[in-house]
Short mmCIF file of C-alpha atoms in Angstrom, two decimals:
data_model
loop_
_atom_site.label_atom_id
_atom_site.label_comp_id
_atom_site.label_asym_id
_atom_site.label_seq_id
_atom_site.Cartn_x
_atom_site.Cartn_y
_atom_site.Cartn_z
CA UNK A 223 77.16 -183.21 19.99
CA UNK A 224 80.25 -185.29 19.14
CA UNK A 225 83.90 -183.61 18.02
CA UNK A 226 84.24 -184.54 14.46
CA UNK A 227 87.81 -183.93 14.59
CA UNK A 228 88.04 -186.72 17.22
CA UNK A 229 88.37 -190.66 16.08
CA UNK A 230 87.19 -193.38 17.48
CA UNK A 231 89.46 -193.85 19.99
CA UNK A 232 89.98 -190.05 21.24
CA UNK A 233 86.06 -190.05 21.84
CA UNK A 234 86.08 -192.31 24.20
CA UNK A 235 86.19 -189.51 27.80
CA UNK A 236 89.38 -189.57 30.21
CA UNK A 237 86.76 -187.50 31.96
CA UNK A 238 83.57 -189.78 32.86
CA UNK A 239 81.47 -187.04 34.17
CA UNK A 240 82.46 -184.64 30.79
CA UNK A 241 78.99 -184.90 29.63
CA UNK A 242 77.23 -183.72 32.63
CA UNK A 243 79.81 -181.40 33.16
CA UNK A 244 79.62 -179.71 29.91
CA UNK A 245 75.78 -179.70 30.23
CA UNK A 246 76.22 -177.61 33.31
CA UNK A 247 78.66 -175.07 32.64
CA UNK A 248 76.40 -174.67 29.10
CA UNK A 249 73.17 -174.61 29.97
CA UNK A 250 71.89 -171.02 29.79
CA UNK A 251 74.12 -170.24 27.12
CA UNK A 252 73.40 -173.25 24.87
CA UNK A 253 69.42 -172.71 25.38
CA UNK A 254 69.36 -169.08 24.41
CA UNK A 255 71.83 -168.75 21.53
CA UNK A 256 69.94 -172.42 20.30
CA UNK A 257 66.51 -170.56 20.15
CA UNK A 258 67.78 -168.03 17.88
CA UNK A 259 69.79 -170.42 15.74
CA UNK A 260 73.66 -169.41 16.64
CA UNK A 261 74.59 -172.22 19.13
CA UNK A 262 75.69 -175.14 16.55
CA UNK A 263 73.60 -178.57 17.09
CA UNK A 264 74.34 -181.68 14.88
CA UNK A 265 71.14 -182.52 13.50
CA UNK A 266 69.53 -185.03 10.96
CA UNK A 267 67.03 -185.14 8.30
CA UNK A 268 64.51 -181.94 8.23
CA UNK A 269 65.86 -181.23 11.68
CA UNK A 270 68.38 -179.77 10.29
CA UNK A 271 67.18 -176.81 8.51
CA UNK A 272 65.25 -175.41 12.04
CA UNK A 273 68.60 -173.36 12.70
CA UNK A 274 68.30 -171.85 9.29
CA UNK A 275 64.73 -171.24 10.29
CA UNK A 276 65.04 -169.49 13.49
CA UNK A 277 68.00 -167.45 11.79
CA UNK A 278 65.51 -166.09 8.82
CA UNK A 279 62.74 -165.81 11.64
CA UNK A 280 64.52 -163.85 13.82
CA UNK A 281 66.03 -161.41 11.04
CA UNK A 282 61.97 -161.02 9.54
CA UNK A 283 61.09 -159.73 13.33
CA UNK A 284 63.81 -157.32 13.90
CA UNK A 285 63.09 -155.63 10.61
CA UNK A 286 59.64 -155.88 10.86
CA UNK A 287 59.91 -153.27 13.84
CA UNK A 288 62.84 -151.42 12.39
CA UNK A 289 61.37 -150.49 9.19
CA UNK A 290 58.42 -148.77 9.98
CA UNK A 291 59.75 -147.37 13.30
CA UNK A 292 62.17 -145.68 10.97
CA UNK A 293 59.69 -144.26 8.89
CA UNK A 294 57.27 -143.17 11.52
CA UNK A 295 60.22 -140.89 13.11
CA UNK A 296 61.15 -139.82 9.75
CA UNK A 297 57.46 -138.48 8.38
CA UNK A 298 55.22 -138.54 11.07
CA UNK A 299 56.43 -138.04 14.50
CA UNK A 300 57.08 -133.74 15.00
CA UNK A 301 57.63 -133.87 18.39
CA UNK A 302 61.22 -133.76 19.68
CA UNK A 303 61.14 -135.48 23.01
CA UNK A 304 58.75 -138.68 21.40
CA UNK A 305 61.65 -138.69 18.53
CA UNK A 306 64.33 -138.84 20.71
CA UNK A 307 62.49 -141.72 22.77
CA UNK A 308 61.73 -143.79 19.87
CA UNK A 309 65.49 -143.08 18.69
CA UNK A 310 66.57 -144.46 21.71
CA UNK A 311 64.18 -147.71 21.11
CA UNK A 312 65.66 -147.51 17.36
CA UNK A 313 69.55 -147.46 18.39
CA UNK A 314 69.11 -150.91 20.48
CA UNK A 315 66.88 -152.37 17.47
CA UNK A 316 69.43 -151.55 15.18
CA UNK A 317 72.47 -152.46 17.07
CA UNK A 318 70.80 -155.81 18.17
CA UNK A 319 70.45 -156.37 14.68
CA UNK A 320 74.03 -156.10 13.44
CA UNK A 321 75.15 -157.86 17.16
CA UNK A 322 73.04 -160.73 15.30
CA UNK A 323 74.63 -160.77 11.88
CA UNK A 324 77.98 -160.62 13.98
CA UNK A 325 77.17 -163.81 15.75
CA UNK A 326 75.60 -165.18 12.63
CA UNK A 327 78.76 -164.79 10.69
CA UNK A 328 81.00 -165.83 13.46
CA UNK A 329 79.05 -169.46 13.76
CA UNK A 330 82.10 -171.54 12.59
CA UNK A 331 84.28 -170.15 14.74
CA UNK A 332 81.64 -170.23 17.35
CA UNK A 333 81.32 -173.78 16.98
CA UNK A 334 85.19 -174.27 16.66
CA UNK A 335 85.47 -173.08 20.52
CA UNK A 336 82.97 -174.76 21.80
CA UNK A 337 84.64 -177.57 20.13
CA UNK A 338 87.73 -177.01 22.10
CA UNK A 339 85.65 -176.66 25.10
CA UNK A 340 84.30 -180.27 24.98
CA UNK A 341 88.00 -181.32 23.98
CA UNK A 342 88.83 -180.06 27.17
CA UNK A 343 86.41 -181.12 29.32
CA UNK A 344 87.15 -184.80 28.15
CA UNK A 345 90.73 -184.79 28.01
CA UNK A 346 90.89 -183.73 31.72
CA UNK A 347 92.56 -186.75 34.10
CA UNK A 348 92.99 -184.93 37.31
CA UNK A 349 90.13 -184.37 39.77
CA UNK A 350 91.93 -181.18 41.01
CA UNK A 351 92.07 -180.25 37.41
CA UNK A 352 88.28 -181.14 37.20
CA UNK A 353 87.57 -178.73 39.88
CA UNK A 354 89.35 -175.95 38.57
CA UNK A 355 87.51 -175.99 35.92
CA UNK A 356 83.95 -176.51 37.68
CA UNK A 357 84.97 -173.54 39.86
CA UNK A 358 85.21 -170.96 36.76
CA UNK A 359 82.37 -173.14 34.59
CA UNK A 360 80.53 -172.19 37.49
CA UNK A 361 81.57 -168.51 37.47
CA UNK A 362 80.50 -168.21 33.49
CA UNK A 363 77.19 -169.95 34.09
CA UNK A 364 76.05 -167.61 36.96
CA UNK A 365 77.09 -164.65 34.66
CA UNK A 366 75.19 -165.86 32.08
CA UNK A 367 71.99 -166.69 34.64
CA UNK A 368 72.17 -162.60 36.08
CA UNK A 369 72.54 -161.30 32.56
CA UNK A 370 69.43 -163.24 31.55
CA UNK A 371 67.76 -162.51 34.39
CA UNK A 372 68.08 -158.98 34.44
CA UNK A 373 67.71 -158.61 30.57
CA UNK A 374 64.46 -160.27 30.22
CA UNK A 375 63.09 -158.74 33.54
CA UNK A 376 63.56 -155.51 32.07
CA UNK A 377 61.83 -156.63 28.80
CA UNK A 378 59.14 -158.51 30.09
CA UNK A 379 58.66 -155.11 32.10
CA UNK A 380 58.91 -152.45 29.11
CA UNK A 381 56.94 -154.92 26.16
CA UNK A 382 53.55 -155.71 28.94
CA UNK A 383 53.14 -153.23 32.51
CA UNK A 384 54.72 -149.87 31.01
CA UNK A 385 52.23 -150.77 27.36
CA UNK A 386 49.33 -152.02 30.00
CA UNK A 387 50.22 -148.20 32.05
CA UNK A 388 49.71 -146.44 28.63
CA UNK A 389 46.63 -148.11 27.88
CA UNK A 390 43.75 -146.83 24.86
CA UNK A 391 43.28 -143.43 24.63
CA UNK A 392 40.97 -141.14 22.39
CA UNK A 393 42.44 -139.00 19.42
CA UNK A 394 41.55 -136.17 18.24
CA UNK A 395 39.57 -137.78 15.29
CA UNK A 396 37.64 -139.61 18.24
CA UNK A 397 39.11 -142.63 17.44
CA UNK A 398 40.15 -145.76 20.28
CA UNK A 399 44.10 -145.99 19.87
CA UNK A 400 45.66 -149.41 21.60
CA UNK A 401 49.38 -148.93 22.60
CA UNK A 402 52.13 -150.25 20.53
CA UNK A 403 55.22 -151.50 21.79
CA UNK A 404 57.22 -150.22 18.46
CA UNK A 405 55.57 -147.39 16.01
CA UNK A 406 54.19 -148.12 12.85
CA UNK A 407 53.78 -146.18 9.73
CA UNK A 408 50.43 -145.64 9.18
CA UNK A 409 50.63 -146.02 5.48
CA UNK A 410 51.55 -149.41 5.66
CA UNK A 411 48.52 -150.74 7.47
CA UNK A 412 45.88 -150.09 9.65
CA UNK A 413 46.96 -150.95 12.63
CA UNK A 414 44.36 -150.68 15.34
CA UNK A 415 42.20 -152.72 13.15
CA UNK A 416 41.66 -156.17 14.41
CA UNK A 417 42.87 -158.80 14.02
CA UNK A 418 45.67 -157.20 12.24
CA UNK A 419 47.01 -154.98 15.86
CA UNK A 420 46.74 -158.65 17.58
CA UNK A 421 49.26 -159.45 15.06
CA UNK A 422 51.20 -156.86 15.11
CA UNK A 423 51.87 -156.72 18.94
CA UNK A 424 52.90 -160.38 19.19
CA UNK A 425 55.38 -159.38 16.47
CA UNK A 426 56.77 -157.16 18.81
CA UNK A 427 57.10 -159.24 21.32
CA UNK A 428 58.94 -162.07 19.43
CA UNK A 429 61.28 -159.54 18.20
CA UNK A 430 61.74 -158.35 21.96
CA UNK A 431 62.62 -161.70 22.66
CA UNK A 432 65.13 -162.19 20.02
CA UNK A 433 66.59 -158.79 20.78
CA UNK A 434 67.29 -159.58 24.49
CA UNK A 435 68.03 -163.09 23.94
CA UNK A 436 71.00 -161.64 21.29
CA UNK A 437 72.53 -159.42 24.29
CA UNK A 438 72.06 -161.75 27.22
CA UNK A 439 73.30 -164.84 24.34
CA UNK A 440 76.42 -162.75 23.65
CA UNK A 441 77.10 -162.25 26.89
CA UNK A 442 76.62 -165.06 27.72
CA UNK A 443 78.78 -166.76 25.04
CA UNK A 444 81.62 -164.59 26.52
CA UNK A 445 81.35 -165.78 29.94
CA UNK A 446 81.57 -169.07 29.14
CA UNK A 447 84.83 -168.92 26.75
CA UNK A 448 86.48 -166.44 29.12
CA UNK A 449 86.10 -168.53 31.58
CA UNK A 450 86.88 -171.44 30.17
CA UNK A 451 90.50 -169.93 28.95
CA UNK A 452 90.92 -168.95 33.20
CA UNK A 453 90.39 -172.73 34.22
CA UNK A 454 92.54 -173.77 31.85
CA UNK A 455 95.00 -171.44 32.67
CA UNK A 456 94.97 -172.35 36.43
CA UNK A 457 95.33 -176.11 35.10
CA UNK A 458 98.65 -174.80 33.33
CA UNK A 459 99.71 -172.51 36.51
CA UNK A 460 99.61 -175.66 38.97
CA UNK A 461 101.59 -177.87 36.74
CA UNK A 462 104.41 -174.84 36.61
CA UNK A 463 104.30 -175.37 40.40
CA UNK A 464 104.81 -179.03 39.83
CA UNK A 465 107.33 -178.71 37.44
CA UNK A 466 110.46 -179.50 39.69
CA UNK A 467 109.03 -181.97 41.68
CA UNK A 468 106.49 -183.54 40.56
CA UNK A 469 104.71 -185.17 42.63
CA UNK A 470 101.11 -184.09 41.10
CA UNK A 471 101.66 -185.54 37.74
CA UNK A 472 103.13 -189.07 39.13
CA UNK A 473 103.13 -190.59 35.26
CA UNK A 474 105.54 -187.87 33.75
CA UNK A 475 108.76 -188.52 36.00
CA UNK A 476 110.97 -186.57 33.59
CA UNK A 477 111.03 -182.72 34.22
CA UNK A 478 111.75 -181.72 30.46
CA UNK A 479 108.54 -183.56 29.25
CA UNK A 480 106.70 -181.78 32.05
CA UNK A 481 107.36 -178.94 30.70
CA UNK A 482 106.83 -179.91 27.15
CA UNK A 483 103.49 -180.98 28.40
CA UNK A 484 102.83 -177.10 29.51
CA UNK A 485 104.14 -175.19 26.83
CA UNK A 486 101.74 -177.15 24.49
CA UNK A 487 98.86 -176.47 26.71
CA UNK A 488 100.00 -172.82 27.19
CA UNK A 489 99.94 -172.21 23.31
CA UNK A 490 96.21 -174.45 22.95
CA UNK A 491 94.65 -171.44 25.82
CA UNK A 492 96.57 -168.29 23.65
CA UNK A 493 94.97 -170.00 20.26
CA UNK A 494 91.76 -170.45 22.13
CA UNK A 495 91.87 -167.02 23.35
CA UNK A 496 92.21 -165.68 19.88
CA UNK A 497 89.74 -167.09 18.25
CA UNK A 498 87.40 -165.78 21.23
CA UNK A 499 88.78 -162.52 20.72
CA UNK A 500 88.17 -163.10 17.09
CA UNK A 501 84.42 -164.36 17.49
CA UNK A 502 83.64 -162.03 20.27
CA UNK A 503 85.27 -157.98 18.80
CA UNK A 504 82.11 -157.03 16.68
CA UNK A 505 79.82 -158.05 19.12
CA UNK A 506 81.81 -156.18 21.95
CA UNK A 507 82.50 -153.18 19.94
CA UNK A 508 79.12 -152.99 19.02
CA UNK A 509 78.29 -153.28 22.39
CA UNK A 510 80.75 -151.14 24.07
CA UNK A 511 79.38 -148.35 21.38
CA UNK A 512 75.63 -148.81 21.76
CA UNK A 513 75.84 -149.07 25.60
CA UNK A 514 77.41 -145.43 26.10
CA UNK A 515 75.01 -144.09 23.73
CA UNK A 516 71.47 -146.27 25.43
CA UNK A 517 73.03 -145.65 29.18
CA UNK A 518 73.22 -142.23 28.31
CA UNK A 519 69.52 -141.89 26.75
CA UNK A 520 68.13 -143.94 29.40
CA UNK A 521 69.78 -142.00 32.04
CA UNK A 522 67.58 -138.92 30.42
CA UNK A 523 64.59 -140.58 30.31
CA UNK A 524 64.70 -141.43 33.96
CA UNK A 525 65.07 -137.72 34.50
CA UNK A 526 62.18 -136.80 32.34
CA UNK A 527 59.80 -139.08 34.25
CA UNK A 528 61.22 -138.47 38.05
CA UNK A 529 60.37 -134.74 36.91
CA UNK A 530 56.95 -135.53 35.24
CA UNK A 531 55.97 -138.06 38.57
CA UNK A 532 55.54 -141.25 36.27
CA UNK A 533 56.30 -143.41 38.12
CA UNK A 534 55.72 -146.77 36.07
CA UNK A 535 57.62 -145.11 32.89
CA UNK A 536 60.56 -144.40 35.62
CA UNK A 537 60.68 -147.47 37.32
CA UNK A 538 60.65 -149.27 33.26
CA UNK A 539 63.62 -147.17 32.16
CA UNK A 540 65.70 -147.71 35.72
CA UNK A 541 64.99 -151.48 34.90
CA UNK A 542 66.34 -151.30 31.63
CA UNK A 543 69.01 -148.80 32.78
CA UNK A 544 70.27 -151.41 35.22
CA UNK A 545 70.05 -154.30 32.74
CA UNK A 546 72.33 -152.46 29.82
CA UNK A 547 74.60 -151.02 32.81
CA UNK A 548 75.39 -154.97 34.41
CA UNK A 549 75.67 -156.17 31.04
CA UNK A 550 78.15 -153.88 29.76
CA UNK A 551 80.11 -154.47 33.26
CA UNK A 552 80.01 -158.55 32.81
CA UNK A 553 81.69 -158.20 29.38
CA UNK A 554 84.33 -155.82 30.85
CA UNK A 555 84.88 -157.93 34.28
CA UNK A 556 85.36 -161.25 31.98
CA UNK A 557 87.66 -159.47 30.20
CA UNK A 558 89.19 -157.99 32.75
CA UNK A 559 89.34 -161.37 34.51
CA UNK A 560 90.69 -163.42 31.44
CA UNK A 561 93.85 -160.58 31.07
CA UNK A 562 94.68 -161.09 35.10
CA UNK A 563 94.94 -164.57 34.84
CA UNK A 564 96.72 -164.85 31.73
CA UNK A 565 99.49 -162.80 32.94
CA UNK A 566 99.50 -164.34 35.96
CA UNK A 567 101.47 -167.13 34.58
CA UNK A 568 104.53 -165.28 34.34
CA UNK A 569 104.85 -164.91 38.27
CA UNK A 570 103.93 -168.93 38.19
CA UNK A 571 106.55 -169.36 36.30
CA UNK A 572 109.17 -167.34 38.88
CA UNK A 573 107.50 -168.78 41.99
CA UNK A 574 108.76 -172.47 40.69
CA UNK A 575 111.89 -173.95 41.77
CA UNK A 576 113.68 -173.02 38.58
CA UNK A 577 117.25 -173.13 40.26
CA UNK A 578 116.59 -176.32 40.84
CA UNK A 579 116.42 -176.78 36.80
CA UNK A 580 119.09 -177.18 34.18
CA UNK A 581 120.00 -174.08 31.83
CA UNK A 582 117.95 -175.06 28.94
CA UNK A 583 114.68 -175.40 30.64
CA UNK A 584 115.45 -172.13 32.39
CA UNK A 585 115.18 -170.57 29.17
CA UNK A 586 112.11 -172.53 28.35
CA UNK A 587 110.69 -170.77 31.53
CA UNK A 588 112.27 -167.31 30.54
CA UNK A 589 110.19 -167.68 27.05
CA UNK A 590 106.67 -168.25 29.03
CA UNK A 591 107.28 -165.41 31.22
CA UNK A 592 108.10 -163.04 27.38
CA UNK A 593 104.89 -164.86 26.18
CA UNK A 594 102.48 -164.38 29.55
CA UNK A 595 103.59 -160.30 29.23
CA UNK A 596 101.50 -159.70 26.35
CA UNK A 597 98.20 -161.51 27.79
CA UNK A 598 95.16 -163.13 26.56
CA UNK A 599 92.37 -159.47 26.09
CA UNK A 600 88.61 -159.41 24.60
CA UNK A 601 88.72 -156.28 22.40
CA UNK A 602 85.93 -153.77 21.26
CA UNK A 603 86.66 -154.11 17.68
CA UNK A 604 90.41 -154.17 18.40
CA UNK A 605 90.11 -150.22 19.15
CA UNK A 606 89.48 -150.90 23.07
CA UNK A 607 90.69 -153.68 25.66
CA UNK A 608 87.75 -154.20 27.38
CA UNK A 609 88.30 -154.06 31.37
CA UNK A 610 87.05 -152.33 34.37
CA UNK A 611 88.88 -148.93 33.27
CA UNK A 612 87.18 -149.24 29.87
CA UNK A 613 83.74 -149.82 32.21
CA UNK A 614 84.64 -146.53 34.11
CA UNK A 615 85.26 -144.65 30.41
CA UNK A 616 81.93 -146.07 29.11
CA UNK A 617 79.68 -144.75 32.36
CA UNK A 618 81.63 -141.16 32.14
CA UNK A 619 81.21 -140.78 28.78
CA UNK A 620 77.20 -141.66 29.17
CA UNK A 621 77.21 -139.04 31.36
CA UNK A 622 79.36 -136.40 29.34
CA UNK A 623 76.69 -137.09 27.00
CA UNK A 624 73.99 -136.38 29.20
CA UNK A 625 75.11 -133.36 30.33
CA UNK A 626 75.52 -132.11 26.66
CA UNK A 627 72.04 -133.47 26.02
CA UNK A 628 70.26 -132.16 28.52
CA UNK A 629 71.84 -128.56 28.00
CA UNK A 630 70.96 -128.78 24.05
CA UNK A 631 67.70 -130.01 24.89
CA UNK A 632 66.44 -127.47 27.60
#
């Protein structure tokens, strides 16, 4: 992918290792979110239209399990513990769902950042600067590896060994039922017919794919802008430490345009940050607001089963419990991480020599510092900064919840 906004000239890489550098720090990210058709590609001819494709493929799964999920809880299932197992399977269809339109909306700014990215990975000239940013590239791509990893463990766990574990059974109309990973309404279709249940099932398990791939994407995404905004920021913290003398930056002799240089690439990480923060809030609120409710539900259904002995329904639902719990805590620590460094700039800026500096570039300094005190955040929906503390709120109120759950349901 090239930078339209870029001539020519400005393609040509200060960087020469920008493209395998970019593949790196990218590479789990880029082949998730491109299988469900968020992450932007420049292609030609009839190529072109696959994103659509996997866009309007991925929305006809998700519903196609939603829909008649919904309507089995509504008029067939009585019982109150199945209900409020399968609304527990509903809440992280449905919120995957919206988390997709989110992203799916958000694709031009999406491809805006990642944009920015590449602009920054060419324009770098310094091999410290290089490193920096390898260091946190490498800190977003590892992210993005355990969320995957722990995501799709847990799904490949709960859509094949805990369906295998149930296995057919006999009704009371003495007829063979084969598991489902999602309920059907029975009206609808026959479902245990074949080859219409062979159908069905690998329905299921697309839209299990495109559900986790949508939370361990997203998370994904964020690791790898977050991150990006901390390397940069480093970049702009060791040239604030060069700023008197500098010898690290030999082809800028004169102080004032060193500091020129900074400020510019200060404001570039704040815009950058923004838009993040603008790309990223639905998806994090959403988030932040399914994960309280699905760690609290899972948390009961682990108690259920450790008190019932089933022990492949228990180890499933820990699985998942872990998965939802780490993800939650990797979108909190990144932003946590991205609001430490950003305000770390303002003690940068005081560690310098600035008494070695004229008055006017004092002030320059003294503006930084104002700017670095209200720092770069990733918000839930711009209600909640998200952070460790907000982590902390989110596994207390899960368990709050429990408590009141358990009480109303015993």
């Amino acid at each position: 992918m090239h930078l339209s906004m870029e001539d020519e000239t400005d393609r040509r890489p200060r960087n020469q290792h920008y493209e395998k550098d970019i593949a790196y720090v990218t590479k789990y990210s880029k082949w998730i979110l491109r299988s469900i058709g968020i992450w932007p590609a420049m292609l030609e001819g009839v190529a072109r239209f696959l994103p659509k494709f996997a866009i309007g493929l991925s929305n006809f799964v998700l519903l196609f399990a939603i829909v008649p999920c919904i309507l089995h809880i509504t008029f067939e299932e009585k019982d109150t513990i199945a209900r409020l197992k399968l609304c527990g399977l509903l809440s992280f269809c449905c919120t995957s769902l919206m988390k997709y339109w989110a992203l799916t909306l958000r694709k031009p700014r999406i491809m805006d950042c990642i944009e920015q990215v590449w602009t920054d990975w060419n324009q770098v000239q310094l091999h410290e600067d290089r490193e920096m940013m390898l260091k946190y590239g490498r800190v977003g791509r590892n992210l993005a590896f355990v969320c995957i990893v722990f995501m799709y463990t847990g799904g490949t766990i709960y859509h094949s060994i805990l369906q295998y574990a149930i296995g057919t059974f006999v009704d009371e109309h003495n007829r063979t039922i084969k598991p489902l990973v999602y309920p059907t309404y029975s009206t609808l279709y026959d479902v245990q017919s074949s080859p219409i249940y062979e159908l069905v099932y690998a329905l299921h398990c697309m839209c299990g794919y495109v559900m986790y791939s949508i939370t361990a994407g997203a998370c994904g995404l964020a690791a790898l802008f977050a991150t990006h905004a901390c390397g940069q920021i480093d970049i702009v913290m060791s040239r604030l430490n060069d700023l008197v003398h500098g010898e690290r930056n030999k082809a800028t002799s004169n102080p004032n345009a060193r500091l020129i240089e900074i400020v510019e690439h200060h404001l570039r990480i704040l815009r950058f940050s923004a838009t993040v923060e603008t790309v990223l809030q639905e998806v994090c609120f959403l988030e932040f607001i399914g994960s309280t409710f699905m760690i609290c539900l899972l948390e009961y259904y682990c108690i259920t089963d450790w008190e019932q002995s089933n022990t492949i329904s228990l180890t499933t639902y820990m699985m998942l419990l872990v998965s939802l719990t780490f993800n939650i805590f990797i979108l909190c620590y990144i932003g946590e991480l991205l609001m430490e460094k950003s305000s770390s700039v303002a003690l940068s800026c005081f560690m310098t020599d600035w008494f070695h500096l004229p008055t006017k570039m004092i002030h320059g300094l003294i503006l930084i510092i104002a700017v670095s005190n209200n720092p770069a955040k990733i918000s839930a929906g711009r209600i909640a900064d998200l952070s460790l503390s907000t982590f902390g709120g989110v596994i207390k109120s899960s368990l709050a919840y429990l408590s009141f759950l358990r009480t109303t349901i015993m």
